Amino acid sequence: RRRMSRTDWILGRLGGVSSTADDKSNGNLFVSAMRSFFANAIRMAKLEADPVQRVIEAFAEALVADSAFLSCFQASMLPEAERQTYRTPDEVLFGLAYTTLMLNTDMHNKQVAQKMWD
């Protein structure tokens, strides 16, 4: 029985996500990574901004260190010449994770009176 590569395993778990350069639908890959990383994390709702930022930085660093994830996800990143605020993969993944977490908190937290999209 042939052993599956890490990249093939990741893509197989997500079903339908391709690692081709023209593929822009690797959002499922990122969301699955966030869910698995934060599944056993401490209750982040009770943390101040600095500890939350450090946890998200650790998440981004873990993704960048995973070459299989990065090779799959890189197809969804802008080309380096077009990146303005976030230039390195570490910065791109940090910005995406932080923004996703903030929007999710905004959407689901009843204490947020003025929603970002209102």
mmCIF file of N, CA, C and O in Angstrom, residues 16-112:
data_model
loop_
_atom_site.group_PDB
_atom_site.id
_atom_site.type_symbol
_atom_site.label_atom_id
_atom_site.label_comp_id
_atom_site.label_asym_id
_atom_site.label_seq_id
_atom_site.Cartn_x
_atom_site.Cartn_y
_atom_site.Cartn_z
ATOM 1 N N GLY A 16 -12.220 18.250 -3.118
ATOM 2 C CA GLY A 16 -12.502 19.235 -4.147
ATOM 3 C C GLY A 16 -11.572 20.431 -4.154
ATOM 4 O O GLY A 16 -11.666 21.268 -5.033
ATOM 5 N N VAL A 17 -10.678 20.540 -3.218
ATOM 6 C CA VAL A 17 -9.730 21.653 -3.219
ATOM 7 C C VAL A 17 -8.510 21.226 -4.003
ATOM 8 O O VAL A 17 -7.943 20.178 -3.758
ATOM 9 N N SER A 18 -8.130 22.027 -4.943
ATOM 10 C CA SER A 18 -7.006 21.720 -5.807
ATOM 11 C C SER A 18 -5.828 22.605 -5.470
ATOM 12 O O SER A 18 -5.985 23.695 -4.954
ATOM 13 N N SER A 19 -4.633 22.152 -5.775
ATOM 14 C CA SER A 19 -3.450 22.960 -5.502
ATOM 15 C C SER A 19 -2.902 23.602 -6.759
ATOM 16 O O SER A 19 -1.764 24.036 -6.781
ATOM 17 N N THR A 20 -3.685 23.664 -7.816
ATOM 18 C CA THR A 20 -3.200 24.275 -9.039
ATOM 19 C C THR A 20 -3.084 25.780 -8.877
ATOM 20 O O THR A 20 -3.760 26.386 -8.059
ATOM 21 N N ALA A 21 -2.219 26.370 -9.692
ATOM 22 C CA ALA A 21 -1.923 27.804 -9.554
ATOM 23 C C ALA A 21 -3.134 28.684 -9.842
ATOM 24 O O ALA A 21 -3.222 29.791 -9.339
ATOM 25 N N ASP A 22 -4.086 28.218 -10.641
ATOM 26 C CA ASP A 22 -5.245 29.049 -10.968
ATOM 27 C C ASP A 22 -6.410 28.837 -9.991
ATOM 28 O O ASP A 22 -7.463 29.432 -10.136
ATOM 29 N N ASP A 23 -6.227 28.022 -8.982
ATOM 30 C CA ASP A 23 -7.295 27.732 -8.031
ATOM 31 C C ASP A 23 -7.387 28.830 -6.981
ATOM 32 O O ASP A 23 -6.438 29.121 -6.277
ATOM 33 N N LYS A 24 -8.550 29.448 -6.862
ATOM 34 C CA LYS A 24 -8.768 30.510 -5.870
ATOM 35 C C LYS A 24 -9.752 30.080 -4.796
ATOM 36 O O LYS A 24 -10.274 30.887 -4.070
ATOM 37 N N SER A 25 -10.013 28.800 -4.664
ATOM 38 C CA SER A 25 -11.008 28.332 -3.699
ATOM 39 C C SER A 25 -10.390 27.589 -2.523
ATOM 40 O O SER A 25 -11.003 26.701 -1.951
ATOM 41 N N ASN A 26 -9.185 27.954 -2.143
ATOM 42 C CA ASN A 26 -8.539 27.275 -1.023
ATOM 43 C C ASN A 26 -8.996 27.794 0.334
ATOM 44 O O ASN A 26 -8.373 27.533 1.343
ATOM 45 N N GLY A 27 -10.092 28.525 0.358
ATOM 46 C CA GLY A 27 -10.644 28.995 1.619
ATOM 47 C C GLY A 27 -10.985 27.841 2.549
ATOM 48 O O GLY A 27 -10.824 27.941 3.765
ATOM 49 N N ASN A 28 -11.457 26.731 1.985
ATOM 50 C CA ASN A 28 -11.780 25.560 2.806
ATOM 51 C C ASN A 28 -10.549 25.039 3.528
ATOM 52 O O ASN A 28 -10.639 24.601 4.679
ATOM 53 N N LEU A 29 -9.414 25.102 2.861
ATOM 54 C CA LEU A 29 -8.161 24.663 3.460
ATOM 55 C C LEU A 29 -7.824 25.521 4.675
ATOM 56 O O LEU A 29 -7.481 25.013 5.739
ATOM 57 N N PHE A 30 -7.966 26.841 4.531
ATOM 58 C CA PHE A 30 -7.672 27.766 5.624
ATOM 59 C C PHE A 30 -8.653 27.598 6.777
ATOM 60 O O PHE A 30 -8.265 27.549 7.937
ATOM 61 N N VAL A 31 -9.934 27.480 6.466
ATOM 62 C CA VAL A 31 -10.956 27.325 7.505
ATOM 63 C C VAL A 31 -10.742 26.018 8.274
ATOM 64 O O VAL A 31 -10.845 25.999 9.502
ATOM 65 N N SER A 32 -10.406 24.955 7.581
ATOM 66 C CA SER A 32 -10.137 23.681 8.262
ATOM 67 C C SER A 32 -8.930 23.805 9.181
ATOM 68 O O SER A 32 -8.934 23.268 10.286
ATOM 69 N N ALA A 33 -7.911 24.522 8.734
ATOM 70 C CA ALA A 33 -6.727 24.728 9.572
ATOM 71 C C ALA A 33 -7.090 25.539 10.812
ATOM 72 O O ALA A 33 -6.651 25.217 11.923
ATOM 73 N N MET A 34 -7.901 26.580 10.637
ATOM 74 C CA MET A 34 -8.322 27.385 11.795
ATOM 75 C C MET A 34 -9.121 26.550 12.786
ATOM 76 O O MET A 34 -8.903 26.625 13.987
ATOM 77 N N ARG A 35 -10.055 25.765 12.267
ATOM 78 C CA ARG A 35 -10.887 24.941 13.157
ATOM 79 C C ARG A 35 -10.047 23.945 13.943
ATOM 80 O O ARG A 35 -10.252 23.757 15.134
ATOM 81 N N SER A 36 -9.097 23.302 13.276
ATOM 82 C CA SER A 36 -8.294 22.309 13.989
ATOM 83 C C SER A 36 -7.348 22.970 14.989
ATOM 84 O O SER A 36 -7.119 22.437 16.068
ATOM 85 N N PHE A 37 -6.809 24.145 14.660
ATOM 86 C CA PHE A 37 -5.882 24.828 15.563
ATOM 87 C C PHE A 37 -6.606 25.366 16.794
ATOM 88 O O PHE A 37 -6.126 25.251 17.907
ATOM 89 N N PHE A 38 -7.771 25.979 16.584
ATOM 90 C CA PHE A 38 -8.478 26.627 17.686
ATOM 91 C C PHE A 38 -9.476 25.711 18.397
ATOM 92 O O PHE A 38 -10.107 26.126 19.361
ATOM 93 N N ALA A 39 -9.618 24.465 17.961
ATOM 94 C CA ALA A 39 -10.589 23.553 18.570
ATOM 95 C C ALA A 39 -10.309 23.330 20.052
ATOM 96 O O ALA A 39 -11.230 23.259 20.856
ATOM 97 N N ASN A 40 -9.054 23.222 20.403
ATOM 98 C CA ASN A 40 -8.689 22.965 21.798
ATOM 99 C C ASN A 40 -8.062 24.190 22.450
ATOM 100 O O ASN A 40 -7.458 24.072 23.514
ATOM 101 N N ALA A 41 -8.190 25.335 21.815
ATOM 102 C CA ALA A 41 -7.586 26.555 22.359
ATOM 103 C C ALA A 41 -8.376 27.044 23.566
ATOM 104 O O ALA A 41 -9.539 26.686 23.772
ATOM 105 N N ILE A 42 -7.719 27.864 24.357
ATOM 106 C CA ILE A 42 -8.374 28.462 25.514
ATOM 107 C C ILE A 42 -9.506 29.371 25.044
ATOM 108 O O ILE A 42 -9.562 29.763 23.886
ATOM 109 N N ARG A 43 -10.403 29.694 25.940
ATOM 110 C CA ARG A 43 -11.509 30.595 25.593
ATOM 111 C C ARG A 43 -10.943 31.956 25.247
ATOM 112 O O ARG A 43 -10.560 32.728 26.105
ATOM 113 N N MET A 44 -10.871 32.245 23.973
ATOM 114 C CA MET A 44 -10.253 33.490 23.537
ATOM 115 C C MET A 44 -11.145 34.690 23.789
ATOM 116 O O MET A 44 -10.674 35.819 23.808
ATOM 117 N N ALA A 45 -12.419 34.451 24.025
ATOM 118 C CA ALA A 45 -13.336 35.567 24.269
ATOM 119 C C ALA A 45 -12.979 36.323 25.546
ATOM 120 O O ALA A 45 -13.298 37.497 25.680
ATOM 121 N N LYS A 46 -12.316 35.656 26.453
ATOM 122 C CA LYS A 46 -11.982 36.286 27.730
ATOM 123 C C LYS A 46 -10.584 36.879 27.742
ATOM 124 O O LYS A 46 -10.133 37.372 28.764
ATOM 125 N N LEU A 47 -9.882 36.844 26.628
ATOM 126 C CA LEU A 47 -8.527 37.355 26.562
ATOM 127 C C LEU A 47 -8.497 38.800 26.080
ATOM 128 O O LEU A 47 -9.372 39.245 25.348
ATOM 129 N N GLU A 48 -7.466 39.496 26.479
ATOM 130 C CA GLU A 48 -7.227 40.844 25.975
ATOM 131 C C GLU A 48 -6.630 40.742 24.578
ATOM 132 O O GLU A 48 -6.301 39.664 24.097
ATOM 133 N N ALA A 49 -6.461 41.872 23.926
ATOM 134 C CA ALA A 49 -6.005 41.896 22.531
ATOM 135 C C ALA A 49 -4.597 41.318 22.350
ATOM 136 O O ALA A 49 -4.352 40.590 21.385
ATOM 137 N N ASP A 50 -3.671 41.610 23.253
ATOM 138 C CA ASP A 50 -2.292 41.130 23.088
ATOM 139 C C ASP A 50 -2.173 39.611 23.114
ATOM 140 O O ASP A 50 -1.524 39.035 22.231
ATOM 141 N N PRO A 51 -2.784 38.918 24.080
ATOM 142 C CA PRO A 51 -2.703 37.447 24.048
ATOM 143 C C PRO A 51 -3.396 36.847 22.816
ATOM 144 O O PRO A 51 -2.917 35.856 22.268
ATOM 145 N N VAL A 52 -4.492 37.451 22.385
ATOM 146 C CA VAL A 52 -5.175 36.960 21.179
ATOM 147 C C VAL A 52 -4.243 37.105 19.984
ATOM 148 O O VAL A 52 -4.109 36.196 19.163
ATOM 149 N N GLN A 53 -3.574 38.246 19.892
ATOM 150 C CA GLN A 53 -2.644 38.476 18.778
ATOM 151 C C GLN A 53 -1.512 37.442 18.797
ATOM 152 O O GLN A 53 -1.121 36.930 17.754
ATOM 153 N N ARG A 54 -0.995 37.125 19.965
ATOM 154 C CA ARG A 54 0.082 36.140 20.054
ATOM 155 C C ARG A 54 -0.391 34.748 19.637
ATOM 156 O O ARG A 54 0.349 34.007 18.985
ATOM 157 N N VAL A 55 -1.618 34.389 19.999
ATOM 158 C CA VAL A 55 -2.163 33.093 19.582
ATOM 159 C C VAL A 55 -2.315 33.050 18.061
ATOM 160 O O VAL A 55 -1.968 32.060 17.412
ATOM 161 N N ILE A 56 -2.800 34.129 17.480
ATOM 162 C CA ILE A 56 -2.976 34.175 16.028
ATOM 163 C C ILE A 56 -1.611 34.179 15.328
ATOM 164 O O ILE A 56 -1.449 33.550 14.276
ATOM 165 N N GLU A 57 -0.627 34.855 15.897
ATOM 166 C CA GLU A 57 0.726 34.815 15.334
ATOM 167 C C GLU A 57 1.272 33.392 15.353
ATOM 168 O O GLU A 57 1.897 32.940 14.382
ATOM 169 N N ALA A 58 1.029 32.669 16.438
ATOM 170 C CA ALA A 58 1.470 31.271 16.528
ATOM 171 C C ALA A 58 0.779 30.420 15.472
ATOM 172 O O ALA A 58 1.401 29.536 14.858
ATOM 173 N N PHE A 59 -0.506 30.669 15.238
ATOM 174 C CA PHE A 59 -1.260 29.961 14.202
ATOM 175 C C PHE A 59 -0.645 30.230 12.831
ATOM 176 O O PHE A 59 -0.392 29.293 12.062
ATOM 177 N N ALA A 60 -0.376 31.496 12.512
ATOM 178 C CA ALA A 60 0.210 31.847 11.216
ATOM 179 C C ALA A 60 1.592 31.218 11.052
ATOM 180 O O ALA A 60 1.922 30.687 9.991
ATOM 181 N N GLU A 61 2.397 31.246 12.109
ATOM 182 C CA GLU A 61 3.728 30.642 12.063
ATOM 183 C C GLU A 61 3.637 29.135 11.838
ATOM 184 O O GLU A 61 4.446 28.555 11.108
ATOM 185 N N ALA A 62 2.658 28.489 12.477
ATOM 186 C CA ALA A 62 2.478 27.047 12.298
ATOM 187 C C ALA A 62 2.103 26.716 10.859
ATOM 188 O O ALA A 62 2.585 25.736 10.292
ATOM 189 N N LEU A 63 1.261 27.542 10.250
ATOM 190 C CA LEU A 63 0.874 27.304 8.858
ATOM 191 C C LEU A 63 2.046 27.516 7.911
ATOM 192 O O LEU A 63 2.236 26.747 6.961
ATOM 193 N N VAL A 64 2.824 28.551 8.147
ATOM 194 C CA VAL A 64 3.985 28.822 7.292
ATOM 195 C C VAL A 64 5.023 27.713 7.436
ATOM 196 O O VAL A 64 5.675 27.327 6.464
ATOM 197 N N ALA A 65 5.163 27.170 8.631
ATOM 198 C CA ALA A 65 6.120 26.084 8.866
ATOM 199 C C ALA A 65 5.686 24.781 8.209
ATOM 200 O O ALA A 65 6.512 23.903 7.955
ATOM 201 N N ASP A 66 4.406 24.639 7.915
ATOM 202 C CA ASP A 66 3.879 23.432 7.278
ATOM 203 C C ASP A 66 3.985 23.595 5.764
ATOM 204 O O ASP A 66 3.129 24.214 5.131
ATOM 205 N N SER A 67 5.023 23.045 5.185
ATOM 206 C CA SER A 67 5.270 23.242 3.750
ATOM 207 C C SER A 67 4.150 22.674 2.883
ATOM 208 O O SER A 67 3.849 23.221 1.819
ATOM 209 N N ALA A 68 3.512 21.592 3.323
ATOM 210 C CA ALA A 68 2.410 21.018 2.547
ATOM 211 C C ALA A 68 1.231 21.988 2.492
ATOM 212 O O ALA A 68 0.643 22.208 1.434
ATOM 213 N N PHE A 69 0.895 22.584 3.637
ATOM 214 C CA PHE A 69 -0.195 23.559 3.657
ATOM 215 C C PHE A 69 0.161 24.755 2.781
ATOM 216 O O PHE A 69 -0.638 25.202 1.962
ATOM 217 N N LEU A 70 1.370 25.272 2.953
ATOM 218 C CA LEU A 70 1.772 26.468 2.236
ATOM 219 C C LEU A 70 1.787 26.242 0.731
ATOM 220 O O LEU A 70 1.358 27.106 -0.038
ATOM 221 N N SER A 71 2.228 25.072 0.292
ATOM 222 C CA SER A 71 2.250 24.802 -1.149
ATOM 223 C C SER A 71 0.835 24.733 -1.720
ATOM 224 O O SER A 71 0.603 25.149 -2.850
ATOM 225 N N CYS A 72 -0.118 24.239 -0.940
ATOM 226 C CA CYS A 72 -1.513 24.192 -1.387
ATOM 227 C C CYS A 72 -2.150 25.572 -1.366
ATOM 228 O O CYS A 72 -2.858 25.958 -2.280
ATOM 229 N N PHE A 73 -1.886 26.330 -0.309
ATOM 230 C CA PHE A 73 -2.571 27.603 -0.098
ATOM 231 C C PHE A 73 -1.987 28.745 -0.920
ATOM 232 O O PHE A 73 -2.662 29.722 -1.201
ATOM 233 N N GLN A 74 -0.735 28.623 -1.324
ATOM 234 C CA GLN A 74 -0.068 29.712 -2.023
ATOM 235 C C GLN A 74 -0.789 30.102 -3.319
ATOM 236 O O GLN A 74 -0.719 31.252 -3.743
ATOM 237 N N ALA A 75 -1.510 29.176 -3.916
ATOM 238 C CA ALA A 75 -2.256 29.491 -5.139
ATOM 239 C C ALA A 75 -3.334 30.536 -4.894
ATOM 240 O O ALA A 75 -3.738 31.246 -5.809
ATOM 241 N N SER A 76 -3.806 30.656 -3.665
ATOM 242 C CA SER A 76 -4.861 31.616 -3.342
ATOM 243 C C SER A 76 -4.325 32.976 -2.911
ATOM 244 O O SER A 76 -5.100 33.892 -2.685
ATOM 245 N N MET A 77 -3.028 33.108 -2.768
ATOM 246 C CA MET A 77 -2.451 34.392 -2.382
ATOM 247 C C MET A 77 -2.208 35.245 -3.620
ATOM 248 O O MET A 77 -1.965 34.731 -4.703
ATOM 249 N N LEU A 78 -2.269 36.547 -3.425
ATOM 250 C CA LEU A 78 -1.914 37.450 -4.513
ATOM 251 C C LEU A 78 -0.447 37.259 -4.868
ATOM 252 O O LEU A 78 0.360 36.928 -4.004
ATOM 253 N N PRO A 79 -0.082 37.511 -6.121
ATOM 254 C CA PRO A 79 1.345 37.494 -6.456
ATOM 255 C C PRO A 79 2.078 38.548 -5.619
ATOM 256 O O PRO A 79 1.501 39.577 -5.264
ATOM 257 N N GLU A 80 3.337 38.294 -5.297
ATOM 258 C CA GLU A 80 4.088 39.188 -4.420
ATOM 259 C C GLU A 80 4.080 40.633 -4.894
ATOM 260 O O GLU A 80 4.026 41.560 -4.088
ATOM 261 N N ALA A 81 4.123 40.854 -6.189
ATOM 262 C CA ALA A 81 4.157 42.218 -6.722
ATOM 263 C C ALA A 81 2.873 42.982 -6.438
ATOM 264 O O ALA A 81 2.879 44.213 -6.376
ATOM 265 N N GLU A 82 1.755 42.281 -6.243
ATOM 266 C CA GLU A 82 0.463 42.925 -6.015
ATOM 267 C C GLU A 82 0.126 43.093 -4.534
ATOM 268 O O GLU A 82 -0.835 43.774 -4.202
ATOM 269 N N ARG A 83 0.901 42.501 -3.655
ATOM 270 C CA ARG A 83 0.630 42.605 -2.218
ATOM 271 C C ARG A 83 1.039 43.991 -1.734
ATOM 272 O O ARG A 83 2.121 44.469 -2.037
ATOM 273 N N GLN A 84 0.170 44.619 -0.936
ATOM 274 C CA GLN A 84 0.461 45.960 -0.456
ATOM 275 C C GLN A 84 0.721 45.979 1.047
ATOM 276 O O GLN A 84 1.791 46.368 1.482
ATOM 277 N N THR A 85 -0.235 45.581 1.846
ATOM 278 C CA THR A 85 -0.089 45.653 3.296
ATOM 279 C C THR A 85 0.661 44.438 3.827
ATOM 280 O O THR A 85 1.598 44.571 4.601
ATOM 281 N N TYR A 86 0.241 43.262 3.432
ATOM 282 C CA TYR A 86 0.849 42.021 3.906
ATOM 283 C C TYR A 86 1.720 41.468 2.788
ATOM 284 O O TYR A 86 1.223 41.104 1.741
ATOM 285 N N ARG A 87 3.011 41.387 3.016
ATOM 286 C CA ARG A 87 3.948 41.013 1.960
ATOM 287 C C ARG A 87 4.404 39.552 2.028
ATOM 288 O O ARG A 87 4.473 38.889 1.016
ATOM 289 N N THR A 88 4.716 39.064 3.222
ATOM 290 C CA THR A 88 5.216 37.692 3.350
ATOM 291 C C THR A 88 4.047 36.739 3.602
ATOM 292 O O THR A 88 2.982 37.166 4.053
ATOM 293 N N PRO A 89 4.216 35.444 3.328
ATOM 294 C CA PRO A 89 3.144 34.490 3.635
ATOM 295 C C PRO A 89 2.738 34.537 5.114
ATOM 296 O O PRO A 89 1.556 34.407 5.433
ATOM 297 N N ASP A 90 3.706 34.747 5.995
ATOM 298 C CA ASP A 90 3.411 34.850 7.429
ATOM 299 C C ASP A 90 2.463 36.018 7.695
ATOM 300 O O ASP A 90 1.483 35.891 8.432
ATOM 301 N N GLU A 91 2.724 37.164 7.091
ATOM 302 C CA GLU A 91 1.875 38.348 7.276
ATOM 303 C C GLU A 91 0.507 38.145 6.637
ATOM 304 O O GLU A 91 -0.512 38.554 7.194
ATOM 305 N N VAL A 92 0.469 37.520 5.465
ATOM 306 C CA VAL A 92 -0.810 37.263 4.783
ATOM 307 C C VAL A 92 -1.696 36.372 5.639
ATOM 308 O O VAL A 92 -2.877 36.663 5.859
ATOM 309 N N LEU A 93 -1.122 35.276 6.144
ATOM 310 C CA LEU A 93 -1.911 34.344 6.951
ATOM 311 C C LEU A 93 -2.308 34.953 8.282
ATOM 312 O O LEU A 93 -3.413 34.715 8.769
ATOM 313 N N PHE A 94 -1.434 35.762 8.886
ATOM 314 C CA PHE A 94 -1.795 36.453 10.125
ATOM 315 C C PHE A 94 -2.961 37.403 9.873
ATOM 316 O O PHE A 94 -3.941 37.405 10.620
ATOM 317 N N GLY A 95 -2.872 38.217 8.824
ATOM 318 C CA GLY A 95 -3.940 39.171 8.513
ATOM 319 C C GLY A 95 -5.261 38.480 8.223
ATOM 320 O O GLY A 95 -6.319 38.907 8.695
ATOM 321 N N LEU A 96 -5.207 37.391 7.484
ATOM 322 C CA LEU A 96 -6.422 36.644 7.164
ATOM 323 C C LEU A 96 -7.029 36.019 8.415
ATOM 324 O O LEU A 96 -8.241 36.098 8.638
ATOM 325 N N ALA A 97 -6.191 35.429 9.267
ATOM 326 C CA ALA A 97 -6.695 34.801 10.502
ATOM 327 C C ALA A 97 -7.260 35.844 11.453
ATOM 328 O O ALA A 97 -8.334 35.647 12.031
ATOM 329 N N TYR A 98 -6.564 36.957 11.626
ATOM 330 C CA TYR A 98 -7.016 38.001 12.551
ATOM 331 C C TYR A 98 -8.342 38.592 12.080
ATOM 332 O O TYR A 98 -9.282 38.755 12.857
ATOM 333 N N THR A 99 -8.427 38.886 10.785
ATOM 334 C CA THR A 99 -9.656 39.452 10.227
ATOM 335 C C THR A 99 -10.814 38.466 10.346
ATOM 336 O O THR A 99 -11.925 38.843 10.727
ATOM 337 N N THR A 100 -10.554 37.204 10.049
ATOM 338 C CA THR A 100 -11.593 36.173 10.153
ATOM 339 C C THR A 100 -12.094 36.046 11.585
ATOM 340 O O THR A 100 -13.300 35.983 11.832
ATOM 341 N N LEU A 101 -11.169 36.041 12.531
ATOM 342 C CA LEU A 101 -11.543 35.920 13.940
ATOM 343 C C LEU A 101 -12.345 37.133 14.412
ATOM 344 O O LEU A 101 -13.351 36.989 15.109
ATOM 345 N N MET A 102 -11.938 38.316 14.007
ATOM 346 C CA MET A 102 -12.652 39.535 14.411
ATOM 347 C C MET A 102 -14.051 39.591 13.799
ATOM 348 O O MET A 102 -15.017 39.944 14.483
ATOM 349 N N LEU A 103 -14.175 39.236 12.533
ATOM 350 C CA LEU A 103 -15.504 39.231 11.900
ATOM 351 C C LEU A 103 -16.406 38.171 12.516
ATOM 352 O O LEU A 103 -17.603 38.393 12.704
ATOM 353 N N ASN A 104 -15.839 37.011 12.848
ATOM 354 C CA ASN A 104 -16.617 35.959 13.486
ATOM 355 C C ASN A 104 -17.095 36.408 14.867
ATOM 356 O O ASN A 104 -18.255 36.185 15.239
ATOM 357 N N THR A 105 -16.216 37.055 15.622
ATOM 358 C CA THR A 105 -16.598 37.577 16.945
ATOM 359 C C THR A 105 -17.681 38.629 16.798
ATOM 360 O O THR A 105 -18.672 38.628 17.533
ATOM 361 N N ASP A 106 -17.502 39.515 15.842
ATOM 362 C CA ASP A 106 -18.474 40.576 15.599
ATOM 363 C C ASP A 106 -19.849 39.995 15.256
ATOM 364 O O ASP A 106 -20.874 40.469 15.738
ATOM 365 N N MET A 107 -19.843 38.945 14.465
ATOM 366 C CA MET A 107 -21.109 38.369 14.022
ATOM 367 C C MET A 107 -21.819 37.608 15.132
ATOM 368 O O MET A 107 -23.039 37.665 15.250
ATOM 369 N N HIS A 108 -21.080 36.903 15.978
ATOM 370 C CA HIS A 108 -21.706 36.002 16.945
ATOM 371 C C HIS A 108 -21.778 36.523 18.378
ATOM 372 O O HIS A 108 -22.462 35.924 19.197
ATOM 373 N N ASN A 109 -21.088 37.599 18.692
ATOM 374 C CA ASN A 109 -21.080 38.118 20.051
ATOM 375 C C ASN A 109 -22.251 39.082 20.240
ATOM 376 O O ASN A 109 -22.350 40.089 19.558
ATOM 377 N N LYS A 110 -23.114 38.759 21.179
ATOM 378 C CA LYS A 110 -24.308 39.582 21.423
ATOM 379 C C LYS A 110 -23.971 40.930 22.048
ATOM 380 O O LYS A 110 -24.770 41.847 22.032
ATOM 381 N N GLN A 111 -22.770 41.047 22.630
ATOM 382 C CA GLN A 111 -22.362 42.306 23.247
ATOM 383 C C GLN A 111 -21.939 43.360 22.226
ATOM 384 O O GLN A 111 -21.811 44.528 22.571
ATOM 385 N N VAL A 112 -21.742 42.954 20.985
ATOM 386 C CA VAL A 112 -21.375 43.905 19.939
ATOM 387 C C VAL A 112 -22.663 44.516 19.404
ATOM 388 O O VAL A 112 -23.445 43.874 18.723
#
